[in-house]
XYZ file of C-alpha atoms in Angstrom:
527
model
C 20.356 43.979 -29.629
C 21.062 47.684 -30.619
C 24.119 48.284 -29.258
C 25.652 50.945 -31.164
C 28.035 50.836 -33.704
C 30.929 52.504 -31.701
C 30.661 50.258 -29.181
C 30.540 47.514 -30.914
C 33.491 48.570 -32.381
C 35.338 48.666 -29.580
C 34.288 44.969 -28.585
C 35.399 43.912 -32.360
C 38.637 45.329 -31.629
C 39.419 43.264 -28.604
C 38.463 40.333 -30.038
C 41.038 41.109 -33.239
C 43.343 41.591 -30.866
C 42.902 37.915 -28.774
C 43.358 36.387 -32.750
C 46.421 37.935 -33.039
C 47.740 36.382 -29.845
C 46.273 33.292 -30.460
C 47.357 32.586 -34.176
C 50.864 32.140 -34.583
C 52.661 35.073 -36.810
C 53.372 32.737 -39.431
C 49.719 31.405 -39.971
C 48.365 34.331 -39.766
C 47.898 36.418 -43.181
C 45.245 39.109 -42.576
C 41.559 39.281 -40.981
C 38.628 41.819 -41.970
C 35.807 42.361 -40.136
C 32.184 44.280 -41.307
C 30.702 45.581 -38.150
C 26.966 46.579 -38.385
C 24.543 47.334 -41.461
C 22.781 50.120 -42.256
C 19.268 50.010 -43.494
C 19.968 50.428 -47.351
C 21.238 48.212 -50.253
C 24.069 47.193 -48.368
C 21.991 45.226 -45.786
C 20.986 42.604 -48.869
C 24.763 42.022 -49.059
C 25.589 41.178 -45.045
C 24.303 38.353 -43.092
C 24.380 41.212 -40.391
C 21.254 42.313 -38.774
C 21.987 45.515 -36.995
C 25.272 47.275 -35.551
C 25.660 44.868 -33.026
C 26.547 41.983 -35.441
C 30.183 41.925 -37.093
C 31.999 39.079 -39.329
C 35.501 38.835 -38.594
C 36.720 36.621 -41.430
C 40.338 35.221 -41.109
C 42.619 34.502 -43.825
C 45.602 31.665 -42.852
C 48.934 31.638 -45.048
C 48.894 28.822 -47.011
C 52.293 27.528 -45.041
C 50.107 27.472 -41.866
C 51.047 25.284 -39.233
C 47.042 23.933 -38.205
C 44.416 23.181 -40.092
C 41.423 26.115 -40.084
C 39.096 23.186 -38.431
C 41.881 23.235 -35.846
C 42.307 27.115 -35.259
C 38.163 27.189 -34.981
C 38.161 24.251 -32.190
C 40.970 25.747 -30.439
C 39.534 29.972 -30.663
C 35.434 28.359 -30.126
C 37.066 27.261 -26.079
C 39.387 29.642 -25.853
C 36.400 32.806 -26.647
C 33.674 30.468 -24.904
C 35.729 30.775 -21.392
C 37.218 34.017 -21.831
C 35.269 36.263 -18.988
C 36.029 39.125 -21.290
C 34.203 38.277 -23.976
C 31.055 36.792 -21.822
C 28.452 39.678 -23.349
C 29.474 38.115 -26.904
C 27.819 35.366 -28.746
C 30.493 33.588 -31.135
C 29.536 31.370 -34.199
C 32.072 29.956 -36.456
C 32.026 28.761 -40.010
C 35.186 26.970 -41.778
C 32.950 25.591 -44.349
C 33.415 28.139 -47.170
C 30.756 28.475 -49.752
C 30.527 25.205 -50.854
C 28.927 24.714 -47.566
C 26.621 27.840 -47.683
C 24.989 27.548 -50.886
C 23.989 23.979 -49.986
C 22.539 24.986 -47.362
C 20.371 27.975 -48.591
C 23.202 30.506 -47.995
C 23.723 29.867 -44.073
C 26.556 28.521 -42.789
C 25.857 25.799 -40.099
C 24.782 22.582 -41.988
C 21.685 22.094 -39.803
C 19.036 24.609 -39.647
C 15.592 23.512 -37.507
C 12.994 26.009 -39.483
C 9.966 27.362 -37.491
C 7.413 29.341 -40.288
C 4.194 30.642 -38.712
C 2.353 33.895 -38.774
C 2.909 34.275 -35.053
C 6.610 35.118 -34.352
C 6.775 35.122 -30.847
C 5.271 32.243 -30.154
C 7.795 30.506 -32.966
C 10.579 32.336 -31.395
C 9.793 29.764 -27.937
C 9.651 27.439 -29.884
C 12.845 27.528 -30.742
C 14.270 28.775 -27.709
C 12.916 25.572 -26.129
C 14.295 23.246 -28.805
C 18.094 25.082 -28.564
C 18.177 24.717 -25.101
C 17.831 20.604 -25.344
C 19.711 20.595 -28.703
C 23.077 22.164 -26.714
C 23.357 19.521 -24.676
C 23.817 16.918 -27.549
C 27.206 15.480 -28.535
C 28.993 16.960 -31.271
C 26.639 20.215 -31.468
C 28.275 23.448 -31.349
C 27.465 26.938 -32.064
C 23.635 27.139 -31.518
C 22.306 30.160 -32.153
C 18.892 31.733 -33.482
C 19.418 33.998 -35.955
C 16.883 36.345 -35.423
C 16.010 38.610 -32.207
C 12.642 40.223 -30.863
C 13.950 42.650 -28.897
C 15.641 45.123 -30.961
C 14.950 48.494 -29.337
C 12.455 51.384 -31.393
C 10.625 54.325 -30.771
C 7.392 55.048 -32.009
C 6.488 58.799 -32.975
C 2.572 59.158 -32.739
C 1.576 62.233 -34.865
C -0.824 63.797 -32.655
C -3.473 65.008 -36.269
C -5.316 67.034 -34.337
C -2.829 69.250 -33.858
C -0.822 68.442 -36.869
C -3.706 69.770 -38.856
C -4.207 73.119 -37.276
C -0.485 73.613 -38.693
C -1.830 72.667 -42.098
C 0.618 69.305 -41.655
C -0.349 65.449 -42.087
C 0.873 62.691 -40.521
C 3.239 62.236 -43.776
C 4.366 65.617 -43.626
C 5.486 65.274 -40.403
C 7.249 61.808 -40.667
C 8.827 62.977 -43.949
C 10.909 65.982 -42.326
C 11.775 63.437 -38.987
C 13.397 60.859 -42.101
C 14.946 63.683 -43.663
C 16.562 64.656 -40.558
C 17.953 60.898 -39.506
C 18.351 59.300 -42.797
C 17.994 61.471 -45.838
C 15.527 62.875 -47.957
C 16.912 61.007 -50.731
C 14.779 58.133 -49.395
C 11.461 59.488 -50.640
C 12.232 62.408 -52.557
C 14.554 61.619 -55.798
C 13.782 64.711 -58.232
C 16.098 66.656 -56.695
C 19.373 66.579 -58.643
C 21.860 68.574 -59.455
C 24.017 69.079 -62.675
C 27.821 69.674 -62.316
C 28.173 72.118 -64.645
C 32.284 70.950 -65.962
C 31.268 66.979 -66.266
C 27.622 67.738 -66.801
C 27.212 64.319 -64.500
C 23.736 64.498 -62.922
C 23.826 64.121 -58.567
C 20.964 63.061 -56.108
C 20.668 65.907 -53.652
C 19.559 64.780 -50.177
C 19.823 66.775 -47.080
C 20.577 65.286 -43.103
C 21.450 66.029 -40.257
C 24.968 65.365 -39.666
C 25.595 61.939 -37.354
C 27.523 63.263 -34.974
C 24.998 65.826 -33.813
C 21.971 62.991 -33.095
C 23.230 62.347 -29.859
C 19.835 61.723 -27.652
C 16.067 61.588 -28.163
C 16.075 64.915 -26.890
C 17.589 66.194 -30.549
C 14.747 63.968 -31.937
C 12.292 66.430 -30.333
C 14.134 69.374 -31.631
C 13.789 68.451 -34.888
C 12.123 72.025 -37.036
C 8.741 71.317 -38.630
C 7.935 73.570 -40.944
C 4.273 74.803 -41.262
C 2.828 76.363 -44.495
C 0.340 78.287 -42.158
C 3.004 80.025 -39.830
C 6.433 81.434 -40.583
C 7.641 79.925 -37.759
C 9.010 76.261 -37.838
C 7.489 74.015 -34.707
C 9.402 71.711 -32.714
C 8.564 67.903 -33.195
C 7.854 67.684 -29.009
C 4.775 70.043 -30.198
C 3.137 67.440 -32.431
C 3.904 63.927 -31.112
C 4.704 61.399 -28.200
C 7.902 59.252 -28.556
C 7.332 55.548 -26.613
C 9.800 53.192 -26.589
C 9.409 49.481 -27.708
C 10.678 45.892 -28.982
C 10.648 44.909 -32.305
C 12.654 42.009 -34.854
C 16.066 42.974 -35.071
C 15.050 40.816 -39.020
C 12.166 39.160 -40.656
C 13.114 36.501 -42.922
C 10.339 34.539 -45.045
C 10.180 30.855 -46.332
C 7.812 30.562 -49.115
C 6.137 33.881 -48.192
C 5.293 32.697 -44.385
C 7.703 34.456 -41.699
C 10.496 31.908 -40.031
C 12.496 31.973 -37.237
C 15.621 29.982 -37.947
C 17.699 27.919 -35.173
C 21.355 26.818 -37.032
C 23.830 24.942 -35.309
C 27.219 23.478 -36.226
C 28.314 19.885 -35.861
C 32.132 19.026 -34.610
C 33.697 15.639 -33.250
C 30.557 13.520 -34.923
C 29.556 12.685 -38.607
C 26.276 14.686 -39.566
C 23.938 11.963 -39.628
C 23.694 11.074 -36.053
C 23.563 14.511 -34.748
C 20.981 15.068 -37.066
C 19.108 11.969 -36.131
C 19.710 12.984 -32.627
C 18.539 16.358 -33.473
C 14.923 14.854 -35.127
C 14.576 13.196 -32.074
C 14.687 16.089 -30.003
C 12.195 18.247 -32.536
C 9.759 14.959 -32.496
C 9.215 16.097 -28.269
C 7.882 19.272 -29.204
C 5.366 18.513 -32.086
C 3.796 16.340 -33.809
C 4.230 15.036 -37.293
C 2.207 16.878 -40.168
C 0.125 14.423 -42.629
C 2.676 15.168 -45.375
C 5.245 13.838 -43.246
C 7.085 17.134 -44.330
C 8.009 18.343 -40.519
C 6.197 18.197 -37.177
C 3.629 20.673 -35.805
C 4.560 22.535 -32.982
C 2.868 22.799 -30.052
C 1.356 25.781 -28.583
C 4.064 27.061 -25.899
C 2.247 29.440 -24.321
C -0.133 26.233 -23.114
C 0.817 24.980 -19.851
C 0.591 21.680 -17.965
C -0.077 18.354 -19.238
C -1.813 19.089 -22.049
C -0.617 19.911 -25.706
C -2.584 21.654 -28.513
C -0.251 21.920 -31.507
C 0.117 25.394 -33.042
C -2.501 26.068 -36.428
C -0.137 27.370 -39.202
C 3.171 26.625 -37.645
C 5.849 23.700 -38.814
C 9.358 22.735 -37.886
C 11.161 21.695 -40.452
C 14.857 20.016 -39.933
C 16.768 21.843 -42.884
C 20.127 22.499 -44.451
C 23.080 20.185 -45.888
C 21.378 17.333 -43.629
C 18.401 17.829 -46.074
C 20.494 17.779 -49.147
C 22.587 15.031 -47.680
C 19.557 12.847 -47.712
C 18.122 13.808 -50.714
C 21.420 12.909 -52.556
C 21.602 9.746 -50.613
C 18.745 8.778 -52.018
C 18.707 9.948 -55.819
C 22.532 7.942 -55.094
C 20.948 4.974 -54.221
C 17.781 4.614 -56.748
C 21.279 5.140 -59.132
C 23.001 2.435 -57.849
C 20.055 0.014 -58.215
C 19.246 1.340 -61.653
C 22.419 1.047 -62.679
C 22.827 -2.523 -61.149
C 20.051 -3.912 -62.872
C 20.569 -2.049 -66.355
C 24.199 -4.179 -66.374
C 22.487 -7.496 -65.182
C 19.582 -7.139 -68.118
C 22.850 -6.324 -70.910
C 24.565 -9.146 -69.627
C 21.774 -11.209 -69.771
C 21.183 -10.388 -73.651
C 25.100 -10.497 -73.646
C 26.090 -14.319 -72.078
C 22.104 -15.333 -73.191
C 21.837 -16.584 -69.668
C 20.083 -14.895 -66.397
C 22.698 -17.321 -64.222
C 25.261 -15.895 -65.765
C 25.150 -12.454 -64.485
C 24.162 -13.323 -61.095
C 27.749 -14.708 -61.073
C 29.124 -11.297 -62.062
C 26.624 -8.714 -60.004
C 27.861 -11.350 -57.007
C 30.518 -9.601 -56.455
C 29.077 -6.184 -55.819
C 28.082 -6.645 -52.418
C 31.157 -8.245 -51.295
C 33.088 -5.344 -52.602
C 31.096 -2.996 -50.178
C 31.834 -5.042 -47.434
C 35.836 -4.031 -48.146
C 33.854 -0.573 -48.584
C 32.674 -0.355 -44.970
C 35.552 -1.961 -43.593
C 38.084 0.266 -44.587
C 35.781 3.652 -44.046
C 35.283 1.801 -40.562
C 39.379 1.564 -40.002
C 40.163 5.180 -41.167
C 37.183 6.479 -39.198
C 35.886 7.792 -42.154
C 32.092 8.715 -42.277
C 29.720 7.480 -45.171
C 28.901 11.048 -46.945
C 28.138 11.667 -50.799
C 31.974 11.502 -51.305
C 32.298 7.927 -50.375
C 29.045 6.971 -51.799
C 30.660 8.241 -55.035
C 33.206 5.834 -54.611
C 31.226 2.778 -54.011
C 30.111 3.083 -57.918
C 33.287 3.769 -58.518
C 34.341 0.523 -57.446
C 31.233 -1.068 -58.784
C 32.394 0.051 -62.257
C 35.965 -1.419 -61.838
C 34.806 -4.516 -60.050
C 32.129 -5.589 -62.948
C 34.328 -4.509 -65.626
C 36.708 -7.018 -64.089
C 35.137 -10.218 -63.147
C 32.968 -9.226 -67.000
C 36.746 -9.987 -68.852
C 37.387 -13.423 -66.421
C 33.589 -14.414 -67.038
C 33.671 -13.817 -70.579
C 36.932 -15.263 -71.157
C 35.770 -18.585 -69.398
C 32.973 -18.154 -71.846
C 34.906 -17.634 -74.876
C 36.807 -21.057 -73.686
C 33.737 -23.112 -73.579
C 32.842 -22.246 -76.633
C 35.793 -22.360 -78.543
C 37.547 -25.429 -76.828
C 34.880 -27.493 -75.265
C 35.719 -27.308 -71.458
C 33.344 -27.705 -68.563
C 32.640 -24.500 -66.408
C 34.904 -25.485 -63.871
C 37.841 -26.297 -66.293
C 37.072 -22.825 -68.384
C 36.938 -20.804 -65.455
C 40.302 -22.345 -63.572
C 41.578 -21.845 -67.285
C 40.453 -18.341 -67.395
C 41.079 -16.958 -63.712
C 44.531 -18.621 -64.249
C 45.346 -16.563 -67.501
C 42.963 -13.560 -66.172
C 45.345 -12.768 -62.988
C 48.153 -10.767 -64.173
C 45.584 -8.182 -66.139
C 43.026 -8.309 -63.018
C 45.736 -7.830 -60.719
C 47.774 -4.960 -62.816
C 44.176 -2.697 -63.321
C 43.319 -2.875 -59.532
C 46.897 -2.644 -58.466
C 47.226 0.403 -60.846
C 43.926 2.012 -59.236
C 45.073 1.618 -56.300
C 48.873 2.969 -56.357
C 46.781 6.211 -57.985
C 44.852 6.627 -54.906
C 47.080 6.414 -52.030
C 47.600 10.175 -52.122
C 43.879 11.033 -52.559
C 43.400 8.836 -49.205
C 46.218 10.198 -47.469
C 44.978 14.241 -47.993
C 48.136 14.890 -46.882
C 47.316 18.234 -48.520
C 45.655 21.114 -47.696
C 41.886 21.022 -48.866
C 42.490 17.163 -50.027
C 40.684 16.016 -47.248
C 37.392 16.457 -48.760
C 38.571 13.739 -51.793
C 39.548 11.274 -49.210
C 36.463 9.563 -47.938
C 36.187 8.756 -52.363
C 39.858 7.937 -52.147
C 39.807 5.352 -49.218
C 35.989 3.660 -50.260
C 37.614 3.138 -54.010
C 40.699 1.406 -52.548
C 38.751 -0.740 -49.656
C 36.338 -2.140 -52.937
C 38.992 -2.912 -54.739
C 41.028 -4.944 -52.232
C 37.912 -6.657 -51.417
C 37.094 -7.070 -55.506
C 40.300 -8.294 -56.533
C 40.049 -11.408 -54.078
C 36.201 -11.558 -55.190
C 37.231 -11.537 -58.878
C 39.765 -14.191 -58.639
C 38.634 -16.572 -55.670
C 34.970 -16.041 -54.934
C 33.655 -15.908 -58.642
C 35.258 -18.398 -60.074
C 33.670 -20.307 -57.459
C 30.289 -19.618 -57.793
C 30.862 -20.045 -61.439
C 32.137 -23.133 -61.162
C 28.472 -24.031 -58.479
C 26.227 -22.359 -60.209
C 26.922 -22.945 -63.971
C 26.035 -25.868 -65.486
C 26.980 -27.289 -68.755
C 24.055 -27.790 -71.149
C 25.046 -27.384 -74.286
C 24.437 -29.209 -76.898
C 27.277 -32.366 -77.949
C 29.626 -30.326 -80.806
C 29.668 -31.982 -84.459
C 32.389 -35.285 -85.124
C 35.296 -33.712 -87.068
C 35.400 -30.148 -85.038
C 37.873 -28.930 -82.892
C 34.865 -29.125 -80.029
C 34.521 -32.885 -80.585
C 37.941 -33.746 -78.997
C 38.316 -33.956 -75.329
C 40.061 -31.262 -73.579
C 43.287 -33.748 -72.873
C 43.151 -34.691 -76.748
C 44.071 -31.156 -77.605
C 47.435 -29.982 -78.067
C 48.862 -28.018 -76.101
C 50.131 -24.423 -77.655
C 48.909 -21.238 -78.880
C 45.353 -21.337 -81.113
C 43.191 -18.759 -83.087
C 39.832 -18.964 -82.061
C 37.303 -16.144 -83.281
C 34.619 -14.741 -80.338
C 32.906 -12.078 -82.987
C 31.905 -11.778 -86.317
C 34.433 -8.554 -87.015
C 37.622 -9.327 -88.944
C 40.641 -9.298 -86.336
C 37.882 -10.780 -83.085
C 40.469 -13.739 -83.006
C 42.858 -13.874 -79.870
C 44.938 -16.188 -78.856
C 44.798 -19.003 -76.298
C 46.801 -21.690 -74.224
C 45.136 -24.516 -73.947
């Protein structure tokens, strides 16, 4: 902390230099880095906290060779065991800023938050925590954000003598800004007027950089008196002390935090974070809300623990979000599952019915799973989206063959299992064409044999593993259960009507029979 800017500079430098070697010429397109902030408007725009932090963001061609995910796992071991770079703390984010506003504009997808009003003691806190949470698989890139020990001096105005000069302690602080900074800082009624463009300038006056070379020049600094013609060096009217003090303070809901991110590689996001909790749930306790843990006091030793009064951990980020989506995903699903069984209720006038239909749900997940399990793809919000995807394709589909069998029963007289042998045998070129059709479409979504496509292909691959397991559901397993479950108790059809033959008395051939009120409802049939 508060290494100057030149140096750091030079440290930048090498490390643009090991990218070059390490990238291959044609991947490579360009790199910028920002090294250091200075305290103005331009600090709100930097994730920097001080000259000693730089981002060095690399640009691949689109031609590349690797994968950015592969260039970061390859430069993260190559900069980790480089003894040149061992005063250097590297953290690396390929996520873009999809990935950063989800996760309150960092870049790591798990951040442990510690708020309380004491810093320091929130700072061990999290010390402690990062050094268990390294050692878990598929963590990388630990780091907390902000630092303690960023080096200040402290000018005490000695007012004593300050005042026999006619000078407060403002006065005196005032000149010592003007000199390092500017006097623009406080003092903006200076201007000046270009006289050709008439534009109207701030006018602030410095000392140039390259002339504040020690403390020593601090000291030197004039102070001028309104009681003496003279001006009076600084060294007269003060004592300079070194100290520590937070390189940043960031705030969460007003209360200070000290933030702990780390990255996740080689393992989906849910057991790390799990894994994670786990770790956080040794160091606290949980708060009544059930909203994070309570940490406990670290500057307590021994056996006993006295959690901290004001202070929570809270496990943060894209994990958060992930849940939160997981959940407002799943009260969907269940809404939507029971909104289609009550409609089909009303619809078939039967709660049997649509148990027949909504049967095939869960046996479509089970292709689901199985094929995220074979391609090794996690379950994330991508392939959630896909399971109701594939619920919606799946319904729609064993709705037609249901319906249909239906639509025979009442129009021709047959017994369930006669209608729906009748209707899955006349139903199987349509069913087969949609799902075939869906699933020809996303082969190259599953695939991501793109750049970028990856993130479609957990949707891609859960779509196509429902509806290989729906198609056999659709034209085996419900006309089963249709054939179990339904029963026929409807009432004996009138002599005369086409519904008072028996099934073998009909003719065989093509026959009009009506299933709606609306002119043109008729379709046609083999009996």
């Amino acid at each position: 902390s508060g290494t100057r800017i030149e140096i750091m500079n030079d440290r930048v430098a090498a490390v643009e230099e090991f990218l070059r070697n390490e990238i291959k010429k044609e991947d490579l397109d360009l790199f910028i880095s920002q090294i250091g902030v200075v305290s103005d408007w331009s600090a709100a725009y930097t994730p920097n906290a001080g000259p000693m932090d730089s981002v060095v963001s690399v640009q691949l061609t689109p031609e590349r060779t690797r994968s950015a995910q592969q260039y970061v796992e390859d430069l993260r071991r190559k900069l980790t065991r480089n003894p040149d770079f061992s005063d250097l703390e590297f953290a690396f984010d390929a996520g873009g800023m999809v990935r950063s506003a989800m996760n309150e504009g960092k870049s790591t997808p798990i951040n442990v938050r510690i708020t309380g009003k004491n810093q320091a003691k929130a700072y061990k806190v999290a010390s402690r925590i990062k050094a268990k949470v390294v050692k878990i698989d598929g963590v990388v890139d630990a780091r907390i954000i902000q630092r303690l020990d960023y080096p200040e001096y402290v000018i005490n105005v000695d007012r004593a003598k300050a005042a026999i000069l006619g000078l407060n302690q403002e006065d005196v602080m005032r000149t010592v800004v003007s000199a390092t900074n500017s006097s623009i800082q406080f003092n903006k009624h200076n201007f000046w007027i270009d006289p050709v463009s008439h534009n109207q300038y701030f006018v602030g006056v410095q000392y140039s950089e390259k002339d504040i070379v020690s403390v020593d020049t601090l000291l030197d600094i004039p102070i001028t008196s309104p009681k003496q013609n003279a001006p009076v060096p600084l060294r007269n009217l003060v004592t300079i002390t070194s100290t520590r003090v937070p390189s940043e303070v960031n705030h969460y809901n007003i209360q200070p935090t000290v933030d702990l991110t780390m990255g996740v590689t080689g393992r989906d996001l849910g057991h790390v974070s799990d894994d994670v909790n786990g770790v956080i749930a040794a160091f606290g306790v949980p708060t009544q809300d059930g909203g994070g843990w309570n940490p406990y006091d670290p500057d307590v030793t021994g056996d006993k623990k006295v959690p901290l009064k004001g202070s929570r951990i809270v496990l943060s980020g894209e994990y958060e979000r992930m849940r939160n989506m997981f959940q407002d995903l799943g009260v969907g699903l269940v809404l939507a599952a029971l909104l289609i069984y009550f409609l089909m209720v009303a619809l078939f006038k039967s709660f049997v019915t649509p148990l027949v239909i909504i049967s095939a749900v869960p046996l479509g997940l089970i292709g689901v799973v199985t094929m995220l399990y074979v391609t090794e793809t996690a379950i994330n919000v991508q392939s959630l989206l896909g399971v109701i995807f594939m619920v919606g394709i799946v319904v729609s589909n064993t709705v037609l063959l249901v319906d249909f069998a239906q639509g025979l029963r009442d129009q021709a007289g047959l017994s369930p299992d006669e209608a729906i042998r009748k209707a899955a045998a006349i139903r199987v070129r349509p069913v087969v064409m949609t799902a075939m059709a869906a699933l020809f479409a996303l082969i190259p979504m599953a695939l991501a044999v793109e750049r970028g496509s990856e993130a479609n292909a957990p949707l891609g691959r859960a779509v196509i593993g429902g509806l290989l397991a729906g198609l056999v559901t659709t034209l085996l397993v419900v006309p089963s259960l249709y054939s179990l479950v339904v029963r026929d108790d409807r009432p004996a059809p009138r002599d005369g009507s086409l519904l008072a033959h028996k099934p073998e008395d009909i003719p065989s051939g093509p026959y009009s029979a009506g299933l709606g009120d609306e002119p043109g409802s008729e379709e046609l049939y083999e009996v």
